[in-house]
Amino acid sequence: MTRKRKYYKPFDLCHSILFNEYPLEYTREIGVPGEFEKKINRRVHLKNGAGGEMDSAYLNNPDYKVLFEKVATDLEHQSVQINEEKLKKIGDYDTQLVVDEHLPTFIVIASHLKNDESKNKLIRSPSDITELYFLDLGEDNIRKRLSTLSEIINSNQHLSTENALNLGIIILYAPRDNAYEITETVVDLYQKIVKDLDLKMETCLYNVISIMIDAYIDDEKEYRRLINMVEKNTSEKTIEITAAHQNTIESLKYAREDLEYTKTDLKNTKTDLKNRETDLKNTKTDLKNTKTDLKNTKTDLKKTQKKLSEANGKIMNLEKEVSEIPKLKAEIQRLTAQINGK
């Protein structure tokens, strides 16, 4: 039985959780050049007049390898290839960073996909170019992370914050063809280490793993089996915190759905108004044409009336001439009789 998904945009949601909870460690672990300093505004005013949000935005200090001065960074998670429309939107993000921070910008794309099919450069003018920086988080990268982490956990080595965080990174960027297999492995590794995690890391990983199980697993029974495995050794405190978060997320989901319906209604209303405007314009044109036709008809009627008047005049003349015929006939007879000597 196919199940209904619980979470809206699960990949973006998990990226946000990892970044918000562990911004320094997360950006470092997925390979973003530079060093995280602090989060900054991620709200964006798009060129079409609508509002938007970057996935994550922060000030990034130089590493003197790729970055040579402080930059305002937009870190975007992508689960699909970047098309022209998305590239233009990212261009708006770039502009917003410049307006907010008055710094050079750095646009980073984190994805499990190869970047050769994505649009990667937006040229607005010779001196205003947005070029995207892609991270290598494809299958080879994720497999290597999983192998290294499995060895650390199964051999009971010390688990650093970065090591633990890799569980979330691995499941988030899992290659889609092997997502189910990797999810099972991540769940198994999580069970082995969960009791050694502090509350913050436990809650972070529990959320990310639960959300990605929801995203990847279609079958209801298999979904419930994996969720039960994750919950088995997770503390009640974390489950309580997550339940509260889920209620908030659910409320936001419905709010987003309502917003989408409202946007659709507004779009339909706008279309209706446009159609009405077109109808009114057409009606106005028809009325104008009708007025012209009436004017032409009036002119024609006036001409016809003149012709009728002229015809009536001719008829009256003919009738007068006809009325004179008996007199003319009598006169002809008289004259004829006179000629004949009568």
Short mmCIF file of C-alpha atoms in Angstrom, two decimals:
data_model
loop_
_atom_site.label_atom_id
_atom_site.label_comp_id
_atom_site.label_asym_id
_atom_site.label_seq_id
_atom_site.Cartn_x
_atom_site.Cartn_y
_atom_site.Cartn_z
CA MET A 1 0.00 0.00 0.00
CA THR A 2 1.42 3.38 -1.04
CA ARG A 3 1.51 5.86 1.80
CA LYS A 4 0.91 9.60 1.97
CA ARG A 5 4.01 11.70 2.67
CA LYS A 6 4.10 13.62 5.96
CA TYR A 7 6.66 16.30 5.18
CA TYR A 8 6.70 19.22 2.76
CA LYS A 9 9.99 19.49 0.79
CA PRO A 10 11.82 16.91 2.96
CA PHE A 11 15.27 17.44 1.38
CA ASP A 12 15.23 21.20 1.99
CA LEU A 13 13.87 20.58 5.48
CA CYS A 14 16.68 18.19 6.44
CA HIS A 15 19.31 20.49 4.94
CA SER A 16 17.91 23.31 7.08
CA ILE A 17 17.96 21.17 10.24
CA LEU A 18 21.60 20.17 9.74
CA PHE A 19 22.68 23.72 8.91
CA ASN A 20 20.71 25.40 11.69
CA GLU A 21 21.88 23.00 14.41
CA TYR A 22 25.51 22.54 13.32
CA PRO A 23 26.36 25.24 10.76
CA LEU A 24 30.15 25.15 11.22
CA GLU A 25 30.44 21.36 11.25
CA TYR A 26 27.88 20.80 8.47
CA THR A 27 29.39 23.27 6.01
CA ARG A 28 32.86 21.94 6.76
CA GLU A 29 31.83 18.29 6.40
CA ILE A 30 30.09 18.66 3.04
CA GLY A 31 33.13 20.52 1.71
CA VAL A 32 32.10 24.18 1.42
CA PRO A 33 35.30 26.26 1.06
CA GLY A 34 35.94 28.82 3.79
CA GLU A 35 34.90 28.86 7.44
CA PHE A 36 31.43 29.62 8.81
CA GLU A 37 31.19 32.85 10.83
CA LYS A 38 27.49 33.59 11.39
CA LYS A 39 24.05 33.21 9.84
CA ILE A 40 22.60 36.15 7.95
CA ASN A 41 19.25 37.11 6.42
CA ARG A 42 17.97 34.60 3.89
CA ARG A 43 14.74 36.36 2.91
CA VAL A 44 14.74 37.52 -0.70
CA HIS A 45 12.77 40.03 -2.74
CA LEU A 46 12.42 38.40 -6.15
CA LYS A 47 12.28 40.42 -9.36
CA ASN A 48 8.73 39.23 -10.06
CA GLY A 49 7.60 41.01 -6.88
CA ALA A 50 7.17 37.83 -4.82
CA GLY A 51 9.10 36.90 -1.69
CA GLY A 52 11.47 33.95 -1.44
CA GLU A 53 14.04 32.30 0.81
CA MET A 54 17.54 30.97 0.33
CA ASP A 55 18.06 27.50 1.80
CA SER A 56 20.81 28.89 4.03
CA ALA A 57 22.84 32.09 4.11
CA TYR A 58 25.89 33.01 6.16
CA LEU A 59 29.10 35.00 6.36
CA ASN A 60 32.05 32.89 5.27
CA ASN A 61 35.67 33.62 6.14
CA PRO A 62 38.49 32.99 3.63
CA ASP A 63 40.43 29.73 3.43
CA TYR A 64 43.03 31.28 1.08
CA LYS A 65 42.62 28.37 -1.34
CA VAL A 66 39.26 29.11 -2.95
CA LEU A 67 38.17 32.17 -0.97
CA PHE A 68 40.57 35.05 -0.41
CA GLU A 69 38.33 37.43 1.52
CA LYS A 70 35.14 37.35 3.58
CA VAL A 71 32.08 36.56 1.45
CA ALA A 72 28.31 36.37 1.86
CA THR A 73 27.44 32.76 1.07
CA ASP A 74 24.22 31.16 -0.13
CA LEU A 75 24.30 27.39 0.35
CA GLU A 76 21.55 25.72 -1.70
CA HIS A 77 20.51 22.08 -1.50
CA GLN A 78 19.36 20.74 -4.89
CA SER A 79 17.61 17.42 -5.51
CA VAL A 80 16.90 18.25 -9.18
CA GLN A 81 18.99 19.77 -11.96
CA ILE A 82 19.13 23.58 -12.11
CA ASN A 83 17.15 24.94 -15.06
CA GLU A 84 17.05 28.47 -16.46
CA GLU A 85 14.18 29.51 -14.16
CA LYS A 86 15.94 28.29 -11.00
CA LEU A 87 19.20 29.90 -12.13
CA LYS A 88 17.47 33.29 -12.48
CA LYS A 89 15.99 32.88 -8.99
CA ILE A 90 19.45 32.11 -7.59
CA GLY A 91 20.61 35.27 -9.38
CA ASP A 92 18.05 37.16 -7.27
CA TYR A 93 19.52 35.50 -4.15
CA ASP A 94 22.96 36.71 -5.21
CA THR A 95 21.68 40.28 -5.62
CA GLN A 96 19.99 40.17 -2.20
CA LEU A 97 23.27 39.13 -0.53
CA VAL A 98 25.06 42.11 -2.09
CA VAL A 99 22.29 44.50 -0.99
CA ASP A 100 22.28 43.12 2.59
CA GLU A 101 25.97 42.61 3.27
CA HIS A 102 27.93 44.82 0.80
CA LEU A 103 30.34 41.92 0.32
CA PRO A 104 31.46 39.66 -2.52
CA THR A 105 29.14 36.65 -2.85
CA PHE A 106 29.64 32.91 -3.05
CA ILE A 107 26.81 30.67 -4.34
CA VAL A 108 27.27 27.01 -3.43
CA ILE A 109 25.15 24.09 -4.69
CA ALA A 110 25.06 20.90 -2.60
CA SER A 111 23.57 17.96 -4.51
CA HIS A 112 23.92 14.24 -5.15
CA LEU A 113 23.51 14.96 -8.88
CA LYS A 114 26.28 15.55 -11.40
CA ASN A 115 26.47 19.20 -12.33
CA ASP A 116 27.08 18.75 -16.06
CA GLU A 117 23.34 18.91 -16.81
CA SER A 118 22.69 21.97 -14.64
CA LYS A 119 22.74 25.61 -15.70
CA ASN A 120 25.72 27.10 -13.87
CA LYS A 121 26.32 30.66 -15.07
CA LEU A 122 23.98 33.66 -15.19
CA ILE A 123 25.36 36.64 -17.12
CA ARG A 124 23.48 39.90 -16.60
CA SER A 125 26.24 42.13 -17.94
CA PRO A 126 30.00 41.76 -18.59
CA SER A 127 30.69 42.81 -14.99
CA ASP A 128 27.70 41.17 -13.27
CA ILE A 129 27.94 37.38 -13.41
CA THR A 130 26.62 34.72 -11.03
CA GLU A 131 28.61 31.50 -11.35
CA LEU A 132 27.65 28.52 -9.18
CA TYR A 133 30.11 26.43 -7.16
CA PHE A 134 29.08 22.74 -7.06
CA LEU A 135 30.02 20.33 -4.28
CA ASP A 136 30.80 16.70 -5.10
CA LEU A 137 28.21 14.77 -3.07
CA GLY A 138 27.52 12.05 -5.62
CA GLU A 139 27.41 8.29 -5.11
CA ASP A 140 31.19 7.76 -4.76
CA ASN A 141 31.41 10.47 -2.09
CA ILE A 142 28.47 9.10 -0.10
CA ARG A 143 29.67 5.48 -0.35
CA LYS A 144 33.08 6.53 0.96
CA ARG A 145 31.50 8.41 3.88
CA LEU A 146 29.31 5.42 4.73
CA SER A 147 32.25 3.00 4.62
CA THR A 148 34.41 5.20 6.87
CA LEU A 149 31.60 5.85 9.36
CA SER A 150 30.62 2.16 9.51
CA GLU A 151 34.20 1.23 10.34
CA ILE A 152 34.39 3.85 13.12
CA ILE A 153 31.09 2.77 14.70
CA ASN A 154 31.52 -0.99 14.33
CA SER A 155 35.03 -0.86 15.82
CA ASN A 156 33.82 1.30 18.76
CA GLN A 157 36.20 4.16 17.92
CA HIS A 158 35.65 7.65 19.32
CA LEU A 159 32.74 9.34 17.52
CA SER A 160 33.26 13.06 16.91
CA THR A 161 30.48 15.57 16.26
CA GLU A 162 31.46 15.55 12.57
CA ASN A 163 31.32 11.73 12.47
CA ALA A 164 27.83 11.65 13.98
CA LEU A 165 26.67 14.43 11.68
CA ASN A 166 27.70 12.31 8.71
CA LEU A 167 24.76 9.99 9.38
CA GLY A 168 22.45 12.85 8.47
CA ILE A 169 24.61 13.86 5.49
CA ILE A 170 24.75 10.31 4.14
CA ILE A 171 20.98 9.76 4.22
CA LEU A 172 20.21 13.24 2.87
CA TYR A 173 22.53 12.93 -0.14
CA ALA A 174 22.00 9.21 -0.76
CA PRO A 175 21.94 8.27 -4.46
CA ARG A 176 18.28 7.71 -5.32
CA ASP A 177 18.86 4.27 -6.87
CA ASN A 178 20.27 3.00 -3.58
CA ALA A 179 18.37 5.20 -1.13
CA TYR A 180 16.47 2.31 0.46
CA GLU A 181 19.62 0.23 1.07
CA ILE A 182 21.52 3.22 2.49
CA THR A 183 18.56 4.21 4.68
CA GLU A 184 18.53 0.74 6.26
CA THR A 185 22.28 0.95 6.94
CA VAL A 186 21.97 4.44 8.45
CA VAL A 187 19.11 3.29 10.71
CA ASP A 188 21.21 0.33 11.88
CA LEU A 189 24.23 2.58 12.63
CA TYR A 190 22.03 5.11 14.42
CA GLN A 191 20.70 2.38 16.74
CA LYS A 192 24.27 1.51 17.72
CA ILE A 193 25.32 5.04 18.68
CA VAL A 194 22.12 6.81 19.77
CA LYS A 195 22.61 6.18 23.49
CA ASP A 196 26.03 7.85 23.33
CA LEU A 197 24.71 11.05 21.70
CA ASP A 198 23.89 14.24 23.54
CA LEU A 199 20.27 15.46 23.32
CA LYS A 200 20.99 18.05 20.63
CA MET A 201 22.69 15.59 18.25
CA GLU A 202 20.17 12.85 19.02
CA THR A 203 17.25 15.15 18.22
CA CYS A 204 18.95 16.43 15.06
CA LEU A 205 19.69 12.95 13.67
CA TYR A 206 16.35 11.50 14.76
CA ASN A 207 14.55 14.28 12.88
CA VAL A 208 16.66 13.98 9.73
CA ILE A 209 16.50 10.17 9.58
CA SER A 210 12.73 10.10 10.25
CA ILE A 211 12.05 12.73 7.60
CA MET A 212 14.20 10.95 5.00
CA ILE A 213 12.51 7.62 5.73
CA ASP A 214 9.26 9.44 5.00
CA ALA A 215 10.74 10.79 1.74
CA TYR A 216 12.22 7.52 0.46
CA ILE A 217 9.85 4.75 1.59
CA ASP A 218 6.59 4.23 -0.30
CA ASP A 219 5.25 1.12 1.42
CA GLU A 220 3.36 1.79 4.67
CA LYS A 221 4.52 -1.41 6.44
CA GLU A 222 8.16 -0.87 5.54
CA TYR A 223 7.94 2.77 6.60
CA ARG A 224 6.51 1.81 9.99
CA ARG A 225 9.17 -0.92 10.46
CA LEU A 226 12.03 1.52 9.91
CA ILE A 227 10.44 4.25 12.05
CA ASN A 228 9.98 1.72 14.89
CA MET A 229 13.66 0.78 14.60
CA VAL A 230 14.69 4.45 14.84
CA GLU A 231 12.42 5.07 17.83
CA LYS A 232 13.50 1.88 19.66
CA ASN A 233 16.58 3.36 21.33
CA THR A 234 15.75 7.06 20.98
CA SER A 235 15.07 8.86 24.26
CA GLU A 236 11.52 9.87 25.19
CA LYS A 237 12.71 13.46 25.52
CA THR A 238 13.85 13.55 21.89
CA ILE A 239 10.61 11.96 20.70
CA GLU A 240 8.60 14.53 22.69
CA ILE A 241 10.64 17.42 21.23
CA THR A 242 10.27 15.98 17.74
CA ALA A 243 6.52 15.47 18.15
CA ALA A 244 6.18 19.16 19.03
CA HIS A 245 8.31 20.08 16.03
CA GLN A 246 6.25 17.80 13.80
CA ASN A 247 3.05 19.51 14.91
CA THR A 248 4.63 22.84 13.98
CA ILE A 249 5.82 21.41 10.66
CA GLU A 250 2.36 19.96 10.01
CA SER A 251 0.79 23.34 10.75
CA LEU A 252 3.28 25.00 8.40
CA LYS A 253 2.50 22.37 5.78
CA TYR A 254 -1.22 23.15 5.94
CA ALA A 255 -0.43 26.87 5.97
CA ARG A 256 1.70 26.39 2.86
CA GLU A 257 -1.06 24.34 1.22
CA ASP A 258 -3.58 27.06 2.05
CA LEU A 259 -1.16 29.62 0.66
CA GLU A 260 -0.79 27.57 -2.53
CA TYR A 261 -4.58 27.34 -2.85
CA THR A 262 -4.82 31.10 -2.26
CA LYS A 263 -2.12 31.72 -4.85
CA THR A 264 -4.00 29.46 -7.28
CA ASP A 265 -7.26 31.28 -6.54
CA LEU A 266 -5.55 34.64 -7.06
CA LYS A 267 -4.02 33.37 -10.28
CA ASN A 268 -7.42 32.13 -11.46
CA THR A 269 -9.04 35.42 -10.40
CA LYS A 270 -6.34 37.32 -12.27
CA THR A 271 -6.99 35.15 -15.33
CA ASP A 272 -10.75 35.73 -15.00
CA LEU A 273 -10.20 39.47 -14.71
CA LYS A 274 -7.93 39.38 -17.72
CA ASN A 275 -10.54 37.42 -19.66
CA ARG A 276 -13.22 39.88 -18.57
CA GLU A 277 -11.00 42.75 -19.58
CA THR A 278 -10.58 41.10 -22.99
CA ASP A 279 -14.34 40.53 -23.20
CA LEU A 280 -15.00 44.17 -22.29
CA LYS A 281 -12.45 45.28 -24.85
CA ASN A 282 -14.09 43.07 -27.47
CA THR A 283 -17.53 44.36 -26.44
CA LYS A 284 -16.28 47.93 -26.70
CA THR A 285 -14.94 47.15 -30.18
CA ASP A 286 -18.25 45.51 -31.12
CA LEU A 287 -20.17 48.55 -29.86
CA LYS A 288 -17.87 50.82 -31.81
CA ASN A 289 -18.41 48.70 -34.92
CA THR A 290 -22.18 48.68 -34.26
CA LYS A 291 -22.14 52.46 -33.88
CA THR A 292 -20.27 52.74 -37.18
CA ASP A 293 -22.77 50.35 -38.77
CA LEU A 294 -25.67 52.41 -37.40
CA LYS A 295 -24.06 55.57 -38.70
CA ASN A 296 -23.60 53.96 -42.11
CA THR A 297 -27.20 52.67 -41.96
CA LYS A 298 -28.43 56.17 -41.09
CA THR A 299 -26.51 57.57 -44.03
CA ASP A 300 -27.93 54.87 -46.27
CA LEU A 301 -31.44 55.58 -44.96
CA LYS A 302 -30.96 59.29 -45.66
CA LYS A 303 -29.84 58.51 -49.21
CA THR A 304 -32.77 56.11 -49.64
CA GLN A 305 -35.15 58.74 -48.26
CA LYS A 306 -33.81 61.26 -50.79
CA LYS A 307 -34.24 58.76 -53.61
CA LEU A 308 -37.79 58.01 -52.41
CA SER A 309 -38.54 61.74 -52.32
CA GLU A 310 -37.22 62.12 -55.85
CA ALA A 311 -39.22 59.07 -56.94
CA ASN A 312 -42.38 60.53 -55.32
CA GLY A 313 -41.77 63.78 -57.24
CA LYS A 314 -41.51 61.86 -60.49
CA ILE A 315 -44.68 59.88 -59.66
CA MET A 316 -46.58 63.09 -58.94
CA ASN A 317 -45.45 64.55 -62.26
CA LEU A 318 -46.47 61.36 -64.03
CA GLU A 319 -49.83 61.38 -62.26
CA LYS A 320 -50.35 65.02 -63.37
CA GLU A 321 -49.43 64.10 -66.90
CA VAL A 322 -51.80 61.12 -66.77
CA SER A 323 -54.60 63.37 -65.47
CA GLU A 324 -54.13 65.60 -68.53
CA ILE A 325 -54.54 62.71 -70.99
CA PRO A 326 -58.45 62.88 -71.18
CA LYS A 327 -58.28 66.62 -71.94
CA LEU A 328 -55.62 66.02 -74.57
CA LYS A 329 -57.72 63.19 -76.06
CA ALA A 330 -60.85 65.42 -76.19
CA GLU A 331 -58.82 68.20 -77.80
CA ILE A 332 -57.47 65.78 -80.38
CA GLN A 333 -61.01 64.61 -81.20
CA ARG A 334 -62.24 68.21 -81.54
CA LEU A 335 -59.39 69.15 -83.78
CA THR A 336 -59.87 66.00 -85.85
CA ALA A 337 -63.60 66.79 -86.29
CA GLN A 338 -62.76 70.34 -87.28
CA ILE A 339 -60.30 69.09 -89.87
CA ASN A 340 -62.90 66.74 -91.27
CA GLY A 341 -65.30 69.68 -91.66
CA LYS A 342 -67.73 68.60 -89.15
#
